[in-house]
């Protein structure tokens, strides 16, 4: 039985093994600092399909197949996945031929954190032995949907982040695999809305949600930030990272060199013109599967707090002038 | 520990009590055969808000508050909810002030089934003691988003269903409550795509998903349809119900008078001009919370298979001419 030790933190009863990780990334991501770490990098935004949306679905399908192959499995008991497209359609169209029972989730760019947390809770409770958990996004499909048609060539403010193109997926399992990192705790966030309305400044919208969940976690466990080798948020970018550090300091928690943000890791600030950094469901999913997962497997990271963050606006709510509720979901991952 | 007895069926270890149920319904639903059973019926589609989307969010919030009040709780450990609006925004905007850790899900009109299944699995595994599970939809917001602006006054084909306006929510708990119905088994469906492309015939798109999950359940458990007092699908309507009966008969399972569809229960076929019946996340959520829940509490239903169904298209995929993947999620509910 899992044990809830606070409003936001649950400690799992059993070690949940992350037995494989797969990453499929777009051209720009392949040209970034993590380029050589991705399993696959594709050059064509259309991925051989008729639309960006169908491209994203195919990327999901191919990357999920790769995660299964790496784990030596034909299928899992469950698949948990989500994305930024209206009605989760990258996931639902991606998995429609895979014959795996499917739970669609939506947490905007926190989706990969939600998938890992939910998947490990369900494996812990015996509901499934194996879970395929993933998240995807596509720059072109997301920009078109949330902001403006790409063909307009709108200038991007310096606070914007660049939606990452690709898919990251892992297989969670109750069966021991030597050397595989394990998920030990799950953090579930609340929707937080501080009134930010600018869809071009998601870092500012999301930082309060990350701060609230992280502060709650430290309070509920009595731990300090230096308990972890690495603390990584999802896609706050430079703007949101700075805000998070300030918000935590105001609560008496000081994030040091062990803290980074996946939106900062994935692109090169000087040469790639991505302004505040990367974002999108695939941002944290790719940085985790391509970089952190390997470091955990190699024992270079012993304890990690991984907390993807999501801005929960829709195109409709933004057009209606509404503010942006945000959320964060996290997991504690250890190597032993 | 829950036990997976087949690819789609998991048997929960502990009884999960449905300790309260709340229903808030629109005017048309209030004029239908179940009108007197709803907790609240509102007359204004705008619900006092500036848009249909914000109206739906407010309905979610008010109905969730009602479910908590009926259970005598201030909050639950978790909230699991979803809806039809892009990016689940009825749920995310509805719960943003509620201070409850939130997991957004998306299963189209199967969402209430997904919420019940996921919620009871998480309570069973000790991840939460109490879960608020709900789903909503709004006719005006859904029609505008998926089909055509209401002001156009498009004629609706006879195969269409009418998106139900409202929210249904329950509180799941591990703590025994005498007389409360219990969830004993969870059925998780796969995405099924038989190539139906008509967003005005969702019954035909969804019936194969319901048939696949129902057949799988009977095979995996060795049970027959007559094991249940009531089998209720989500929102297949008259078209989909007929198809499901045929599809199951082809597999050797005969659905009798114990089988109904929530899309048929909620509106009056003759007087309400809803053609094939009701649909939308709120369809099964309202029929369950207003009618079946009470019959389970009263012992008039002893064993029920409840299986909401969802059509996973998005406005974008429909405009791109794609087919409609569908899914079903179910739970077995018993009164003791």
XYZ file of C-alpha atoms in Angstrom:
672
model
C 0.000 0.000 0.000
C 1.192 3.468 -0.868
C 1.190 5.891 2.039
C 0.125 9.520 1.810
C 2.412 11.483 4.098
C 0.963 14.882 3.300
C -1.578 16.568 1.110
C 0.697 16.427 -1.948
C 3.138 13.605 -1.253
C 2.601 9.848 -1.429
C 5.348 7.332 -0.672
C 5.117 4.203 -2.781
C 5.217 0.838 -1.062
C 7.384 -0.928 -3.632
C 10.215 0.256 -5.872
C 8.797 1.005 -9.316
C 11.462 0.354 -11.921
C 11.871 2.491 -15.003
C 13.014 -0.369 -17.213
C 13.376 1.537 -20.466
C 13.307 5.046 -21.870
C 12.951 6.197 -25.461
C 13.384 9.621 -27.040
C 12.455 10.801 -30.514
C 13.253 14.444 -31.241
C 12.921 16.995 -34.021
C 15.634 18.677 -36.060
C 16.091 21.743 -33.855
C 16.268 19.623 -30.704
C 18.809 17.405 -32.474
C 20.966 20.457 -33.124
C 20.879 21.445 -29.440
C 23.194 20.469 -26.593
C 21.472 17.096 -26.058
C 21.377 16.205 -29.753
C 23.638 13.171 -29.523
C 21.705 11.696 -26.610
C 18.363 11.202 -28.394
C 17.543 7.753 -29.739
C 16.143 9.219 -32.925
C 16.302 12.657 -34.511
C 14.109 13.359 -37.543
C 14.735 16.151 -40.040
C 11.258 16.676 -41.509
C 8.649 18.463 -39.372
C 5.943 16.594 -41.264
C 7.550 13.235 -40.423
C 6.258 11.940 -43.750
C 2.620 12.666 -42.829
C 0.000 15.028 -44.271
C -0.240 17.389 -41.310
C 1.764 18.404 -38.241
C -0.924 16.832 -36.070
C -0.683 13.471 -37.819
C 3.120 13.798 -37.710
C 2.955 14.087 -33.936
C 0.705 11.020 -33.733
C 3.169 9.000 -35.788
C 6.065 10.179 -33.622
C 4.120 9.010 -30.543
C 3.505 5.629 -32.110
C 7.103 5.120 -33.226
C 8.572 6.246 -29.936
C 6.189 4.089 -27.888
C 7.183 1.122 -30.055
C 10.836 1.940 -29.390
C 10.282 2.073 -25.620
C 8.607 -1.342 -25.768
C 11.403 -2.771 -27.916
C 14.084 -1.478 -25.560
C 12.291 -3.179 -22.669
C 11.955 -6.407 -24.642
C 8.165 -6.241 -24.427
C 5.429 -6.612 -27.031
C 2.956 -4.669 -24.937
C 2.258 -3.360 -21.455
C -0.792 -3.692 -19.217
C -1.579 -0.016 -19.647
C -0.560 3.044 -21.591
C -0.850 6.510 -20.012
C -0.180 9.427 -22.304
C -1.152 12.956 -23.201
C -0.127 15.933 -25.295
C -0.975 19.545 -26.067
C -3.240 19.018 -29.054
C -6.951 19.571 -28.618
C -8.533 16.411 -27.175
C -5.133 14.714 -26.674
C -5.262 13.698 -30.304
C -1.537 13.032 -30.771
C -1.830 10.335 -28.108
C -5.213 8.933 -29.078
C -4.360 8.717 -32.785
C -0.843 7.472 -31.940
C -1.987 4.519 -29.858
C -5.096 3.509 -31.821
C -3.349 0.531 -33.481
C -1.283 -0.547 -30.493
C -3.829 -2.786 -28.719
C -2.902 -1.553 -25.264
C -5.538 -0.427 -22.735
C -5.227 3.338 -22.672
C -5.776 6.120 -20.146
C -5.664 9.589 -21.678
C -4.470 12.344 -19.366
C -4.116 16.092 -19.659
C -1.744 18.204 -17.620
C -0.404 20.491 -20.369
C 3.413 20.448 -20.143
C 3.233 18.680 -16.756
C 1.768 15.657 -18.542
C 4.948 13.566 -18.401
C 5.112 14.109 -14.632
C 1.451 13.150 -14.298
C 2.035 10.032 -16.417
C 5.029 8.932 -14.329
C 3.228 9.576 -11.037
C -0.043 7.952 -12.029
C 1.709 5.031 -13.729
C 3.878 4.256 -10.731
C 0.917 4.583 -8.341
C -1.063 2.090 -10.433
C 1.870 -0.356 -10.628
C 2.428 0.051 -6.878
C -1.217 -0.808 -6.201
C -1.128 -3.954 -8.346
C -3.524 -2.491 -10.907
C -0.880 -3.068 -13.606
C 2.511 -4.756 -13.718
C 3.811 -2.677 -16.570
C 2.853 0.777 -17.788
C 3.958 2.659 -20.878
C 4.031 6.349 -19.916
C 4.731 9.123 -22.365
C 4.114 12.667 -23.552
C 4.618 14.529 -26.818
C 4.474 17.970 -28.382
C 5.186 19.534 -31.775
C 6.308 23.134 -32.262
C 4.337 23.748 -35.441
C 1.109 22.121 -34.264
C 1.258 23.863 -30.882
C 2.066 27.346 -32.202
C -0.709 27.135 -34.759
C -3.181 25.994 -32.122
C -2.283 28.265 -29.190
C -0.887 31.434 -30.710
C -0.805 32.345 -34.411
C -0.313 30.605 -37.759
C 3.416 30.087 -38.341
C 3.123 31.610 -41.796
C 2.327 34.994 -40.219
C 5.918 35.157 -39.001
C 4.930 36.924 -35.764
C 7.832 38.245 -33.734
C 8.247 36.277 -30.518
C 8.672 38.246 -27.265
C 11.782 37.514 -25.195
C 9.653 35.839 -22.512
C 8.407 33.141 -24.881
C 9.605 29.588 -24.813
C 9.980 27.340 -27.839
C 7.666 24.314 -27.929
C 9.802 21.195 -28.166
C 9.057 18.725 -30.962
C 9.225 15.053 -30.094
C 8.115 12.336 -27.721
C 9.603 10.879 -24.574
C 8.360 7.578 -23.161
C 9.300 5.131 -20.436
C 8.208 1.693 -19.304
C 7.407 1.356 -15.607
C 7.466 -2.096 -14.056
C 7.069 -3.823 -10.710
C 9.631 -6.439 -11.759
C 13.147 -5.760 -10.588
C 15.668 -4.814 -13.222
C 19.214 -4.400 -11.945
C 20.538 -0.919 -12.565
C 17.161 0.570 -13.469
C 16.236 3.800 -11.649
C 13.249 3.554 -9.339
C 10.377 5.862 -8.542
C 9.841 6.092 -4.788
C 7.524 9.047 -4.212
C 4.776 10.821 -6.132
C 3.882 14.520 -5.807
C 0.482 15.685 -7.049
C -0.061 19.389 -7.622
C -3.070 21.665 -7.441
C -4.146 24.093 -10.134
C -2.748 27.502 -9.191
C -3.843 30.728 -10.882
C -2.005 33.941 -10.021
C -3.743 35.937 -12.750
C -1.056 35.844 -15.469
C -2.817 36.237 -18.834
C 0.098 36.333 -21.277
C 0.333 33.110 -23.309
C 3.769 34.333 -24.344
C 5.026 34.214 -20.763
C 4.240 30.750 -19.534
C 7.272 30.680 -17.261
C 5.674 33.373 -15.124
C 2.329 31.571 -15.166
C 3.825 28.227 -14.148
C 6.469 29.213 -11.570
C 3.895 29.684 -8.754
C 2.504 26.167 -9.338
C 6.009 24.678 -9.184
C 6.825 26.768 -6.102
C 3.668 25.687 -4.313
C 4.215 21.975 -4.948
C 7.945 22.091 -4.187
C 7.448 24.039 -0.954
C 4.650 21.675 0.067
C 6.923 18.691 -0.594
C 9.762 20.062 1.529
C 7.323 20.897 4.346
C 5.600 17.515 4.197
C 8.848 15.535 4.208
C 11.047 17.826 6.313
C 13.667 17.669 3.578
C 15.769 20.470 2.157
C 16.686 21.063 -1.490
C 20.200 19.681 -0.914
C 18.686 16.257 -0.193
C 18.700 15.793 -3.975
C 21.601 15.535 -6.430
C 19.329 17.040 -9.048
C 16.081 18.999 -8.899
C 14.658 19.572 -12.368
C 11.489 21.442 -13.264
C 9.771 20.911 -16.594
C 9.773 23.940 -18.791
C 9.885 27.146 -16.793
C 12.709 28.478 -18.975
C 14.985 31.302 -17.864
C 12.118 33.585 -16.803
C 10.294 30.956 -14.770
C 13.448 29.458 -13.268
C 14.475 32.834 -11.852
C 10.980 33.318 -10.424
C 10.935 29.854 -8.864
C 14.270 30.447 -7.130
C 12.893 33.705 -5.712
C 9.569 32.190 -4.662
C 11.293 29.331 -2.861
C 13.769 31.634 -1.157
C 10.827 33.628 0.199
C 9.678 30.401 1.855
C 13.141 29.684 3.249
C 14.245 27.087 0.723
C 17.362 27.837 -1.288
C 17.824 26.144 -4.631
C 21.490 25.813 -5.512
C 23.548 24.406 -8.359
C 21.653 21.134 -8.089
C 18.595 22.879 -9.598
C 17.985 23.143 -13.307
C 15.057 23.393 -15.679
C 14.566 21.111 -18.679
C 13.638 24.141 -20.805
C 17.139 25.470 -20.252
C 18.895 22.159 -20.876
C 17.358 21.361 -24.258
C 18.379 24.396 -26.363
C 21.517 26.507 -26.601
C 20.642 30.011 -25.436
C 23.170 31.802 -27.618
C 22.914 30.005 -30.920
C 19.347 28.644 -31.123
C 17.253 31.805 -30.707
C 14.718 30.185 -28.413
C 14.546 33.176 -26.048
C 13.437 31.944 -22.584
C 14.123 28.268 -23.428
C 12.134 25.179 -24.339
C 8.601 24.157 -23.334
C 5.899 21.683 -24.288
C 5.110 18.212 -22.961
C 8.079 16.813 -24.877
C 10.525 19.205 -23.219
C 10.741 17.462 -19.859
C 9.944 14.082 -21.433
C 12.901 14.310 -23.835
C 15.386 15.767 -21.348
C 14.467 13.058 -18.867
C 14.574 10.116 -21.251
C 17.693 11.250 -23.125
C 19.807 12.710 -20.323
C 18.641 12.216 -16.730
C 17.599 8.602 -17.257
C 21.055 7.669 -18.481
C 22.741 9.493 -15.574
C 20.446 7.678 -13.135
C 21.268 4.328 -14.751
C 24.990 5.107 -14.525
C 24.686 6.107 -10.861
C 25.838 9.663 -11.591
C 22.563 10.850 -10.091
C 21.519 9.069 -6.913
C 18.428 11.088 -5.973
C 16.395 13.329 -8.195
C 13.257 15.426 -7.819
C 11.670 15.673 -11.256
C 8.804 18.129 -11.550
C 7.266 18.910 -14.960
C 5.107 22.023 -15.027
C 2.034 22.847 -17.104
C 0.103 25.945 -18.196
C -3.546 24.922 -18.398
C -4.908 27.523 -20.805
C -6.800 26.576 -23.951
C -6.894 28.557 -27.191
C -10.504 29.449 -26.342
C -9.828 30.637 -22.798
C -6.895 32.757 -24.008
C -9.076 34.342 -26.685
C -11.679 35.056 -24.018
C -9.078 36.971 -22.001
C -8.921 34.510 -19.141
C -5.863 34.007 -16.950
C -3.729 30.856 -17.051
C -4.146 28.276 -14.290
C -1.001 26.192 -13.923
C -0.007 22.937 -12.317
C 3.026 20.817 -11.495
C 3.351 17.083 -10.941
C 6.474 15.400 -9.666
C 8.210 12.154 -8.829
C 11.252 11.282 -6.753
C 13.596 8.982 -8.639
C 16.539 7.153 -7.127
C 19.320 4.928 -8.377
C 20.575 2.200 -6.087
C -3.275 -5.252 -4.009
C -5.553 -5.124 -7.023
C -5.364 -8.164 -9.277
C -5.398 -8.033 -13.053
C -7.381 -11.054 -14.214
C -7.157 -10.276 -17.914
C -5.890 -7.683 -20.302
C -8.812 -5.352 -19.628
C -10.114 -6.353 -16.211
C -8.692 -5.645 -12.765
C -10.342 -6.820 -9.545
C -9.905 -4.390 -6.676
C -8.637 -5.709 -3.367
C -10.892 -3.609 -1.148
C -14.442 -2.337 -1.556
C -14.312 1.259 -2.783
C -17.331 3.129 -1.474
C -19.146 5.748 -3.510
C -20.054 7.874 -0.506
C -21.802 10.694 -2.338
C -23.061 11.679 -5.772
C -24.050 15.104 -7.067
C -25.792 16.136 -10.268
C -26.218 19.578 -11.769
C -28.112 19.669 -15.062
C -29.244 22.130 -17.702
C -32.760 23.203 -18.603
C -33.370 20.643 -21.346
C -32.087 17.823 -19.151
C -34.344 19.086 -16.376
C -37.338 18.810 -18.727
C -36.464 15.197 -19.569
C -37.553 11.956 -17.905
C -34.930 12.270 -15.143
C -35.647 15.926 -14.425
C -36.896 15.428 -10.874
C -33.882 13.314 -9.909
C -31.195 15.961 -10.425
C -29.893 17.841 -7.392
C -29.897 21.109 -9.296
C -31.386 22.221 -12.595
C -30.402 25.620 -13.980
C -32.410 27.542 -16.551
C -29.755 29.810 -18.083
C -27.204 28.262 -20.480
C -24.741 30.993 -19.484
C -25.118 30.121 -15.773
C -24.516 33.799 -15.024
C -21.078 33.784 -16.705
C -19.705 35.594 -19.744
C -19.275 32.551 -21.984
C -20.514 28.978 -22.309
C -17.010 27.769 -21.480
C -16.836 29.740 -18.242
C -20.402 28.620 -17.486
C -19.274 24.998 -17.705
C -16.329 25.717 -15.380
C -18.658 27.260 -12.823
C -21.031 24.297 -13.074
C -18.063 21.984 -12.414
C -17.043 23.998 -9.379
C -20.543 24.189 -7.913
C -21.287 20.528 -8.477
C -17.935 19.417 -7.033
C -18.679 21.549 -3.973
C -22.077 19.878 -3.696
C -20.549 16.384 -3.884
C -18.147 17.325 -1.074
C -20.963 18.807 1.012
C -23.111 15.712 0.601
C -20.180 13.597 1.808
C -19.594 15.929 4.748
C -16.074 16.696 3.537
C -14.187 19.949 3.050
C -11.826 18.385 0.547
C -10.548 15.073 -0.796
C -7.012 13.765 -1.267
C -7.369 13.988 -5.034
C -9.666 15.258 -7.743
C -9.867 13.449 -11.090
C -11.890 15.150 -13.771
C -12.166 15.879 -17.449
C -14.471 17.308 -20.083
C -14.881 17.897 -23.812
C -13.480 21.404 -24.020
C -10.066 21.902 -25.579
C -7.366 21.283 -22.952
C -9.916 20.093 -20.368
C -10.558 23.714 -19.542
C -13.956 23.250 -17.860
C -12.239 21.071 -15.274
C -9.011 23.041 -14.912
C -10.792 26.382 -14.577
C -13.468 24.785 -12.392
C -11.060 23.407 -9.798
C -8.486 26.205 -9.757
C -9.789 27.658 -6.471
C -10.558 24.362 -4.762
C -7.125 23.575 -3.271
C -7.336 19.892 -4.094
C -4.478 18.034 -5.846
C -5.755 17.482 -9.368
C -5.250 14.905 -12.099
C -6.689 15.973 -15.441
C -7.861 13.155 -17.677
C -9.260 12.948 -21.176
C -11.425 10.133 -22.468
C -14.025 12.166 -24.381
C -17.477 10.967 -23.258
C -15.899 7.955 -21.511
C -14.256 10.377 -19.066
C -16.607 9.635 -16.178
C -15.827 5.916 -16.541
C -12.109 6.662 -16.647
C -12.432 8.866 -13.547
C -14.326 6.198 -11.593
C -11.897 3.445 -12.616
C -8.738 5.429 -12.011
C -10.056 6.911 -8.784
C -11.027 3.560 -7.334
C -7.697 1.989 -8.397
C -5.812 4.792 -6.625
C -7.927 4.464 -3.470
C -7.504 0.696 -3.576
C -3.718 1.088 -3.751
C -3.572 3.455 -0.788
C -2.482 6.374 -2.933
C -5.523 8.323 -1.736
C -8.236 7.735 0.844
C -10.787 9.914 -0.862
C -11.154 10.951 -4.500
C -13.531 13.430 -6.081
C -14.298 12.089 -9.564
C -16.358 13.954 -12.106
C -17.061 14.882 -15.699
C -18.914 17.681 -17.439
C -20.136 18.863 -20.816
C -22.152 21.761 -22.232
C -24.265 21.556 -25.385
C -23.497 25.062 -26.630
C -19.748 24.949 -25.951
C -19.397 21.483 -27.470
C -21.430 22.158 -30.616
C -19.524 25.359 -31.299
C -16.198 23.596 -30.797
C -16.796 20.323 -32.642
C -19.358 21.084 -35.316
C -20.715 24.492 -36.288
C -21.674 27.767 -34.592
C -25.119 27.398 -33.069
C -26.234 30.641 -34.731
C -25.946 28.962 -38.121
C -28.938 26.824 -37.236
C -27.600 23.790 -39.113
C -30.042 20.934 -39.494
C -29.005 17.964 -37.386
C -28.997 14.537 -39.060
C -31.104 11.805 -37.439
C -27.935 9.978 -36.342
C -26.742 12.847 -34.160
C -26.915 12.838 -30.433
C -27.524 15.889 -28.241
C -24.610 16.902 -26.000
C -25.834 16.909 -22.419
C -25.279 20.057 -20.338
C -24.222 19.560 -16.749
C -21.826 17.876 -14.393
C -21.930 14.616 -12.475
C -19.535 13.948 -9.625
C -18.987 11.346 -6.920
C -16.752 10.922 -3.909
C -14.886 7.619 -3.697
C -13.593 6.484 -0.331
C -11.829 3.569 1.322
C -13.814 4.206 4.505
C -16.895 2.074 4.883
C -20.216 3.827 4.610
C -23.236 1.642 5.250
C -25.551 1.503 2.271
C -23.073 3.098 -0.134
C -22.568 1.244 -3.425
C -19.084 -0.155 -3.961
C -16.820 -0.421 -6.980
C -15.327 -3.899 -7.219
C -13.801 -4.173 -10.696
C -12.279 -1.801 -13.228
C -12.328 -2.266 -17.011
C -9.848 -0.320 -19.136
C -10.472 -0.026 -22.856
C -8.238 0.342 -25.889
C -8.647 2.959 -28.586
C -10.578 1.330 -31.430
C -10.873 2.887 -34.866
C -13.174 1.244 -37.409
C -12.866 4.098 -39.898
C -16.075 6.002 -39.147
C -15.501 9.651 -40.114
C -18.903 11.199 -39.456
C -18.849 13.453 -36.374
C -22.637 13.417 -36.622
C -22.761 9.661 -36.051
C -20.776 9.054 -32.907
C -22.921 6.097 -31.912
C -21.545 4.176 -34.892
C -17.991 5.281 -34.091
C -18.214 4.272 -30.434
C -20.207 1.029 -30.564
C -17.148 -1.066 -31.643
C -15.106 0.224 -28.672
C -17.910 -0.672 -26.263
C -18.331 -4.051 -27.951
C -14.629 -4.847 -27.732
C -14.359 -3.988 -24.036
C -17.605 -5.695 -23.086
C -16.735 -8.870 -24.997
C -13.256 -8.862 -23.476
C -14.756 -8.510 -20.008
C -17.146 -11.438 -20.464
C -14.318 -13.593 -21.866
C -11.868 -12.639 -19.117
C -14.351 -13.276 -16.301
C -16.377 -16.125 -17.798
C -19.521 -14.163 -16.996
C -22.597 -13.656 -19.134
C -24.639 -10.469 -19.566
C -27.353 -11.789 -17.233
C -24.859 -11.713 -14.343
C -25.832 -8.049 -14.016
C -29.113 -6.440 -13.023
C -28.164 -3.479 -15.190
C -25.632 -2.977 -17.973
C -25.438 0.674 -19.032
C -23.259 2.154 -21.733
C -22.452 5.847 -21.816
C -23.874 7.634 -24.780
C -24.265 5.338 -27.760
C -27.819 6.549 -28.309
C -30.362 4.596 -30.344
C -28.027 4.072 -33.314
C -25.081 2.894 -31.241
C -27.172 0.784 -28.888
C -28.603 -1.198 -31.777
C -25.120 -1.710 -33.193
C -23.733 -2.835 -29.839
C -26.475 -5.424 -29.412
C -25.661 -6.776 -32.892
C -21.895 -6.753 -32.333
C -22.231 -8.611 -29.060
C -24.644 -11.146 -30.521
C -22.054 -11.895 -33.221
C -19.670 -12.834 -30.386
C -22.288 -15.011 -28.699
C -23.346 -12.593 -25.961
C -26.987 -11.566 -25.860
C -27.918 -8.301 -24.211
C -31.453 -8.388 -22.882
C -33.789 -6.057 -21.043
C -31.104 -5.443 -18.445
C -29.189 -3.409 -21.012
C -29.714 0.301 -21.549
C -27.739 3.330 -22.669
C -27.535 6.575 -20.716
C -28.064 8.515 -23.952
C -31.486 6.937 -24.217
C -32.431 7.436 -20.557
C -31.770 11.160 -20.339
C -34.080 12.580 -23.015
C -37.574 11.774 -24.173
C -37.354 10.512 -27.743
C -40.747 11.731 -28.815
C -40.987 15.167 -27.258
C -37.410 16.441 -26.977
C -36.206 16.247 -30.589
C -32.794 14.892 -29.664
C -32.750 12.353 -32.508
C -30.440 9.460 -31.535
C -30.328 10.483 -27.843
C -27.937 12.211 -25.477
C -24.136 12.279 -25.447
C -21.252 14.154 -23.868
C -19.255 13.474 -20.715
C -22.167 14.675 -18.596
C -24.594 12.191 -20.159
C -23.372 9.094 -18.323
C -22.203 11.187 -15.357
C -25.663 12.687 -14.802
C -27.630 9.497 -15.444
C -25.381 7.638 -13.022
C -25.387 10.214 -10.242
C -29.079 11.069 -10.521
C -30.626 7.677 -11.234
C -28.408 4.591 -10.976
C -26.641 5.758 -7.822
C -29.946 6.120 -6.001
C -31.160 2.706 -7.185
C -27.885 1.144 -6.009
C -28.223 2.850 -2.613
C -31.796 1.582 -2.318
C -30.734 -1.956 -3.247
C -32.948 -1.939 -6.355
C -29.826 -2.664 -8.366
C -27.479 -5.230 -6.875
C -24.888 -5.540 -9.626
C -24.226 -3.123 -12.427
C -21.773 -2.904 -15.306
C -21.365 0.786 -16.102
C -19.441 1.564 -19.261
C -19.182 5.142 -20.548
C -18.024 5.448 -24.141
C -15.993 8.161 -25.861
C -15.331 9.372 -29.410
C -11.746 10.651 -29.451
C -11.850 13.016 -32.398
C -10.726 16.637 -32.131
C -12.084 19.560 -34.154
C -8.738 19.602 -36.006
C -8.677 15.898 -36.849
C -12.276 16.064 -38.081
C -11.442 19.040 -40.301
C -8.478 17.079 -41.649
C -10.815 14.257 -42.687
C -9.501 11.744 -40.189
C -11.569 8.895 -38.779
C -12.756 8.769 -35.159
C -10.911 6.495 -32.717
C -13.166 5.541 -29.830
C -12.772 4.090 -26.375
C -14.784 2.727 -23.469
C -13.956 2.509 -19.777
C -16.041 0.654 -17.235
C -16.558 -0.253 -13.625
C -18.545 -2.947 -11.864
C -20.636 -1.495 -9.055
C -22.444 -3.524 -6.416
C -24.773 -2.810 -3.554
C -24.541 -5.010 -0.493
